[in-house]
């Protein structure tokens, strides 16, 4: 199944096939040695490891460290639909965020793990994540960035749980039955249906995520949740004011109060409001979040989208050229990760450790930010 889809794909973009840039943080030889040795002991957990699946992805992830993992985002248009094509594409907006697409993707990623010959483990528990790290395999869990797939059939929630899904983002860009997405002008917060969804996810052992939610929706979800929750991948309003892919200090403080984690997104437009940034800029964003909510509640979510063309992404019902412009994505650099020097793909995880060493963080603090905090939430909620 996966090999058949891979046969269609090409390495269209530079960092599909070459390692991330080694960024110069000005570290001394001793600090470089410390960072290298420390990274060997870190269990990296990326809050949003990728949104596509392409030839070379496994190698890129494994190049990020001896113990690497994170959450793969499923169920948008279907993993097999992002081929890097720019013309003659099917018009498929009706396939975004459907139950059928999510179920197909869950099958797709299980097939990908099977075909990896042990290099990737599909993990549905904390014990399975630990087992994958222990053998040097990619420790992969799965999420979906929208609750639209549930529709009028709430039983679908339990079905996808048993198929392996362990995290659901309440909204994407638009408002839905659960609450208000980040691209909405108003923010009415969490709905009664959303409260029901949060409660049901708490009962099942699924992580409630608010990565694309409006701030009041994040705050309401945090107050409704009986378990730690996440805002897996967003920027900070204080650094990128006016950018809808950011969160307020009030919102991230509420996430932290649940025992949860706020993940800094790596997309340049939410790092410094442009098409281009560096991994040092991302480290500065992480540091700014730590100053607000503490090192026990901060992580990172790359939000890589390496295999898809801009044209494929803009087919989505919740994206168009105007909305891309609203988050300062001009399309002049694509994939947007190619504009992030030192964090162009998953192999850049090593640079994050180096950057946190340069920032003066302790070894234990770096372990938390690089994955330990997300892994704690996974263990506490999923088990």
Coordinates of C-alpha atoms in Angstrom, one line a residue:
X1 CA 0.0 0.0 0.0
X2 CA 2.5 2.6 1.1
X3 CA 5.2 1.4 -1.3
X4 CA 2.7 1.8 -4.1
X5 CA 2.0 5.4 -3.2
X6 CA 5.7 6.1 -2.7
X7 CA 6.3 5.0 -6.3
X8 CA 4.4 8.1 -7.5
X9 CA 6.4 10.5 -5.4
X10 CA 9.6 12.4 -6.1
X11 CA 12.0 14.4 -4.0
X12 CA 10.8 17.7 -5.2
X13 CA 12.1 19.9 -2.4
X14 CA 15.7 20.3 -1.2
X15 CA 15.3 19.1 2.4
X16 CA 13.4 16.0 1.5
X17 CA 16.7 14.5 0.6
X18 CA 19.4 16.4 2.5
X19 CA 20.1 17.0 6.2
X20 CA 19.2 20.2 8.1
X21 CA 21.8 22.9 8.1
X22 CA 24.2 22.7 11.1
X23 CA 23.5 26.1 12.7
X24 CA 26.3 28.0 14.3
X25 CA 25.3 29.0 17.9
X26 CA 28.9 30.0 18.8
X27 CA 29.3 27.1 21.2
X28 CA 32.7 26.3 22.6
X29 CA 34.2 22.9 21.9
X30 CA 33.3 21.8 25.4
X31 CA 29.7 22.9 25.0
X32 CA 29.5 21.2 21.6
X33 CA 30.7 18.0 23.3
X34 CA 28.2 18.4 26.1
X35 CA 25.3 18.9 23.6
X36 CA 26.3 15.9 21.6
X37 CA 26.5 13.6 24.6
X38 CA 23.3 15.0 26.1
X39 CA 21.4 14.5 22.8
X40 CA 22.2 10.8 22.9
X41 CA 20.3 10.5 26.2
X42 CA 17.2 12.6 25.2
X43 CA 13.9 11.1 24.2
X44 CA 12.8 13.5 21.6
X45 CA 9.0 13.9 21.3
X46 CA 7.9 16.3 18.6
X47 CA 4.4 17.6 19.3
X48 CA 3.6 17.5 15.5
X49 CA 6.3 15.5 13.7
X50 CA 4.8 15.8 10.2
X51 CA 1.6 16.1 8.2
X52 CA 2.8 14.1 5.2
X53 CA 4.6 10.9 4.5
X54 CA 7.3 10.9 1.8
X55 CA 10.4 8.9 0.7
X56 CA 13.2 9.8 3.0
X57 CA 11.0 10.8 6.0
X58 CA 12.2 7.9 8.2
X59 CA 15.8 8.6 7.5
X60 CA 15.3 12.3 8.3
X61 CA 13.6 11.5 11.6
X62 CA 16.3 9.0 12.6
X63 CA 19.0 11.5 11.7
X64 CA 17.5 13.7 14.4
X65 CA 18.9 11.6 17.2
X66 CA 19.2 8.1 18.6
X67 CA 15.9 8.3 20.4
X68 CA 13.3 10.2 18.3
X69 CA 9.5 10.2 18.0
X70 CA 6.4 12.4 18.0
X71 CA 2.8 12.7 16.8
X72 CA 2.0 12.3 13.1
X73 CA -0.9 14.4 11.9
X74 CA -3.5 12.4 10.0
X75 CA -6.9 12.9 8.4
X76 CA -6.7 16.1 6.6
X77 CA -7.0 15.2 2.9
X78 CA -5.4 11.7 3.1
X79 CA -1.6 11.0 3.2
X80 CA -1.7 9.6 -0.3
X81 CA -2.9 12.9 -1.8
X82 CA 0.1 15.0 -1.0
X83 CA 2.5 14.3 -3.9
X84 CA 4.0 17.7 -4.5
X85 CA 1.9 18.3 -7.6
X86 CA 1.3 21.8 -8.8
X87 CA -1.2 21.3 -11.6
X88 CA -3.8 18.7 -13.0
X89 CA -4.8 17.9 -9.5
X90 CA -8.2 16.5 -8.4
X91 CA -10.4 18.9 -6.6
X92 CA -10.8 17.2 -3.3
X93 CA -11.9 19.8 -0.7
X94 CA -14.8 17.5 0.3
X95 CA -12.3 14.8 1.4
X96 CA -10.7 17.0 4.0
X97 CA -11.4 16.1 7.7
X98 CA -13.8 13.2 6.9
X99 CA -14.2 10.0 9.0
X100 CA -13.3 8.0 5.9
X101 CA -10.1 9.9 5.3
X102 CA -9.0 9.5 8.9
X103 CA -9.6 5.7 8.9
X104 CA -7.7 5.4 5.6
X105 CA -4.8 7.3 7.1
X106 CA -4.7 5.1 10.2
X107 CA -4.5 2.1 7.9
X108 CA -1.9 3.9 5.7
X109 CA 0.4 4.6 8.7
X110 CA 0.1 1.1 10.0
X111 CA 1.2 -0.2 6.6
X112 CA 4.1 2.3 6.6
X113 CA 5.3 1.0 9.9
X114 CA 5.0 -2.6 8.7
X115 CA 7.0 -1.8 5.6
X116 CA 9.7 0.0 7.6
X117 CA 11.1 -3.3 8.8
X118 CA 11.1 -2.2 12.4
X119 CA 12.4 1.3 11.8
X120 CA 9.1 2.9 12.8
X121 CA 6.8 1.7 15.6
X122 CA 3.1 2.8 15.7
X123 CA 2.6 3.5 19.4
X124 CA -0.7 3.7 21.3
X125 CA 0.6 3.7 24.9
X126 CA 3.4 5.1 26.9
X127 CA 4.9 1.6 27.2
X128 CA 5.0 1.2 23.4
X129 CA 6.7 4.6 23.0
X130 CA 9.3 3.6 25.6
X131 CA 9.8 0.3 23.8
X132 CA 10.4 2.0 20.5
X133 CA 12.9 4.5 22.0
X134 CA 14.7 1.6 23.6
X135 CA 15.5 -0.1 20.3
X136 CA 16.2 3.1 18.3
X137 CA 13.1 3.0 16.2
X138 CA 10.9 6.1 15.5
X139 CA 8.3 6.2 18.2
X140 CA 5.2 7.4 16.4
X141 CA 1.8 8.2 17.7
X142 CA -1.1 9.7 15.8
X143 CA -3.3 12.8 16.0
X144 CA -5.9 14.6 13.9
X145 CA -6.1 18.4 13.7
X146 CA -9.9 18.7 13.6
X147 CA -12.9 17.0 15.3
X148 CA -15.1 17.4 12.1
X149 CA -14.8 13.7 11.3
X150 CA -17.2 12.9 14.2
X151 CA -20.1 14.6 12.5
X152 CA -23.4 13.4 13.9
X153 CA -22.1 10.0 14.9
X154 CA -20.4 10.3 18.3
X155 CA -19.6 6.6 18.3
X156 CA -16.8 7.4 15.8
X157 CA -14.7 8.7 18.6
X158 CA -14.4 5.3 20.3
X159 CA -13.9 3.6 16.9
X160 CA -10.9 5.7 16.0
X161 CA -9.5 5.3 19.5
X162 CA -9.5 1.5 19.0
X163 CA -7.9 2.1 15.6
X164 CA -5.0 3.8 17.4
X165 CA -5.7 7.5 17.4
X166 CA -4.6 9.1 20.7
X167 CA -5.0 12.9 20.2
X168 CA -7.6 15.1 18.7
X169 CA -7.4 18.9 18.1
X170 CA -10.8 20.4 18.8
X171 CA -10.8 22.8 15.8
X172 CA -8.7 23.6 12.8
X173 CA -8.9 27.1 11.2
X174 CA -12.7 27.5 11.2
X175 CA -15.4 27.3 13.9
X176 CA -17.0 23.9 14.2
X177 CA -19.3 22.0 16.5
X178 CA -16.6 22.0 19.3
X179 CA -15.5 25.7 19.3
X180 CA -13.8 28.5 17.4
X181 CA -10.7 28.0 15.2
X182 CA -7.8 30.4 15.0
X183 CA -8.9 32.0 11.7
X184 CA -12.3 33.1 13.0
X185 CA -12.7 36.8 13.7
X186 CA -14.8 36.2 16.8
X187 CA -14.1 33.8 19.6
X188 CA -17.2 32.3 21.3
X189 CA -15.1 29.7 23.2
X190 CA -16.0 26.0 23.7
X191 CA -19.5 24.9 22.8
X192 CA -21.7 22.5 24.8
X193 CA -20.9 19.9 22.2
X194 CA -17.2 20.7 22.7
X195 CA -17.5 20.2 26.4
X196 CA -19.1 16.8 25.8
X197 CA -16.2 15.9 23.4
X198 CA -13.6 16.9 26.0
X199 CA -15.3 14.8 28.6
X200 CA -15.5 11.8 26.3
X201 CA -11.9 12.1 25.4
X202 CA -10.9 12.3 29.1
X203 CA -12.9 9.1 29.7
X204 CA -11.3 7.2 26.8
X205 CA -7.7 8.3 27.5
X206 CA -7.3 10.6 24.5
X207 CA -5.3 13.8 24.6
X208 CA -7.3 17.0 24.1
X209 CA -5.4 19.4 21.8
X210 CA -6.0 23.0 21.0
X211 CA -3.2 23.8 18.5
X212 CA -5.4 25.8 16.1
X213 CA -8.0 27.0 18.5
X214 CA -8.9 30.6 19.3
X215 CA -7.6 31.7 22.8
X216 CA -11.0 31.7 24.5
X217 CA -11.6 28.2 23.1
X218 CA -8.3 27.1 24.6
X219 CA -9.1 28.6 28.0
X220 CA -12.6 27.0 28.0
X221 CA -11.2 23.6 27.0
X222 CA -8.6 23.8 29.8
X223 CA -11.3 24.5 32.3
X224 CA -13.4 21.6 31.0
X225 CA -10.7 19.0 30.9
X226 CA -10.1 16.8 34.0
X227 CA -6.8 15.7 32.6
X228 CA -3.6 17.4 31.2
X229 CA -4.1 18.8 27.7
X230 CA -1.9 20.3 25.0
X231 CA -1.7 23.2 22.6
X232 CA 0.7 21.2 20.4
X233 CA 1.9 23.7 17.9
X234 CA 1.5 27.5 18.0
X235 CA 3.4 30.7 18.3
X236 CA 3.2 33.5 20.8
X237 CA 1.1 36.7 20.4
X238 CA 3.8 38.6 22.3
X239 CA 6.3 37.8 19.5
X240 CA 4.1 37.7 16.4
X241 CA 1.2 40.1 17.2
X242 CA -1.6 39.9 14.7
X243 CA -0.7 36.5 13.5
X244 CA -3.7 34.1 14.0
X245 CA -1.4 31.1 14.5
X246 CA -0.4 32.3 18.0
X247 CA -1.7 32.1 21.5
X248 CA -2.0 34.6 24.3
X249 CA -0.2 34.3 27.7
X250 CA -3.6 33.8 29.4
X251 CA -4.4 30.8 27.2
X252 CA -1.1 29.1 27.6
X253 CA -1.2 29.6 31.4
X254 CA -4.5 27.8 31.4
X255 CA -3.0 24.9 29.5
X256 CA -0.2 24.7 32.0
X257 CA -2.7 24.7 34.9
X258 CA -4.1 21.4 33.6
X259 CA -0.6 19.9 33.9
X260 CA -0.4 20.2 30.1
X261 CA 2.1 21.4 27.5
X262 CA 2.4 24.3 25.1
X263 CA 4.4 23.4 22.0
X264 CA 6.2 26.1 20.0
X265 CA 5.6 25.7 16.3
X266 CA 8.5 25.8 13.9
X267 CA 6.8 27.4 10.9
X268 CA 8.6 30.7 10.3
X269 CA 5.4 32.7 10.0
X270 CA 4.6 32.0 13.6
X271 CA 8.2 32.2 14.8
X272 CA 9.0 35.7 13.4
X273 CA 6.1 36.7 11.1
X274 CA 8.0 36.1 7.8
X275 CA 8.9 33.3 5.4
X276 CA 12.4 33.0 6.9
X277 CA 13.8 32.4 10.4
X278 CA 16.5 30.4 12.1
X279 CA 16.5 27.7 14.7
X280 CA 17.9 30.3 17.1
X281 CA 14.7 32.3 16.7
X282 CA 12.7 29.1 17.6
X283 CA 14.9 28.6 20.7
X284 CA 14.2 32.3 21.7
X285 CA 10.4 31.5 21.4
X286 CA 10.8 28.5 23.6
X287 CA 12.7 30.5 26.1
X288 CA 10.0 33.2 26.1
X289 CA 7.3 30.6 26.8
X290 CA 9.3 29.1 29.6
X291 CA 9.5 32.5 31.2
X292 CA 5.7 32.6 31.2
X293 CA 4.7 29.1 32.2
X294 CA 7.8 27.3 33.3
X295 CA 10.0 24.5 31.9
X296 CA 7.6 21.7 32.9
X297 CA 5.0 22.9 30.5
X298 CA 6.9 23.8 27.3
X299 CA 7.8 21.7 24.3
X300 CA 7.8 22.1 20.5
X301 CA 5.7 21.0 17.6
X302 CA 7.5 21.2 14.2
X303 CA 4.4 21.1 12.0
X304 CA 6.4 20.0 9.0
X305 CA 4.6 19.8 5.7
X306 CA 7.5 18.7 3.5
X307 CA 6.0 16.7 0.7
X308 CA 3.0 18.8 -0.2
X309 CA 3.0 21.7 -2.7
X310 CA 1.4 25.0 -1.8
X311 CA -1.2 24.3 -4.5
X312 CA -2.2 21.1 -2.9
X313 CA -2.5 22.8 0.5
X314 CA -4.7 25.6 -0.9
X315 CA -7.2 23.0 -2.1
X316 CA -8.3 22.7 1.6
X317 CA -11.6 24.4 2.5
X318 CA -9.9 26.2 5.4
X319 CA -6.9 27.5 3.4
X320 CA -6.7 29.8 0.5
X321 CA -4.3 32.5 -0.8
X322 CA -5.9 35.2 1.5
X323 CA -5.5 33.0 4.6
X324 CA -1.9 32.1 3.7
X325 CA -1.2 35.8 3.5
X326 CA -2.8 36.3 6.9
X327 CA -0.1 34.2 8.5
X328 CA 2.6 35.8 6.3
X329 CA 3.2 32.8 4.1
X330 CA 3.9 34.3 0.7
X331 CA 4.7 31.0 -1.1
X332 CA 8.1 32.4 -2.1
X333 CA 9.7 29.8 0.1
X334 CA 8.1 26.4 0.0
X335 CA 7.9 24.1 1.9
X336 CA 8.0 26.8 4.6
X337 CA 10.5 24.7 6.5
X338 CA 13.1 25.4 3.8
X339 CA 13.0 28.9 5.1
X340 CA 13.9 27.8 8.6
X341 CA 17.7 27.6 8.7
X342 CA 18.8 24.8 11.0
X343 CA 15.3 23.3 11.3
X344 CA 14.5 22.4 7.7
X345 CA 13.4 18.9 8.6
X346 CA 13.4 16.4 11.5
X347 CA 17.2 16.0 11.4
X348 CA 17.3 19.5 12.9
X349 CA 16.4 18.1 16.4
X350 CA 20.1 18.1 17.2
X351 CA 20.2 21.8 16.6
X352 CA 17.5 22.4 19.1
X353 CA 19.5 20.7 21.8
X354 CA 22.5 22.7 20.8
X355 CA 20.5 25.9 20.9
X356 CA 19.1 25.2 24.4
X357 CA 22.7 24.5 25.6
X358 CA 23.7 27.9 24.2
X359 CA 20.8 29.5 26.0
X360 CA 22.1 28.2 29.3
X361 CA 19.5 25.5 30.1
X362 CA 20.4 22.6 32.3
X363 CA 20.5 19.0 31.0
X364 CA 17.3 18.1 32.9
X365 CA 15.5 21.2 31.6
X366 CA 16.5 20.4 28.0
X367 CA 15.2 16.8 28.4
X368 CA 11.8 18.1 29.4
X369 CA 11.5 20.6 26.6
X370 CA 12.8 18.2 23.9
X371 CA 10.2 15.6 24.7
X372 CA 9.9 14.8 28.4
X373 CA 7.0 17.1 29.0
X374 CA 4.9 15.7 26.1
X375 CA 5.8 12.2 27.1
X376 CA 4.6 12.9 30.7
X377 CA 1.2 14.1 29.4
X378 CA 1.0 11.0 27.1
X379 CA 1.6 8.7 30.1
X380 CA -0.8 10.6 32.4
X381 CA -3.6 10.7 29.9
X382 CA -3.2 7.7 27.6
X383 CA -1.4 5.4 30.0

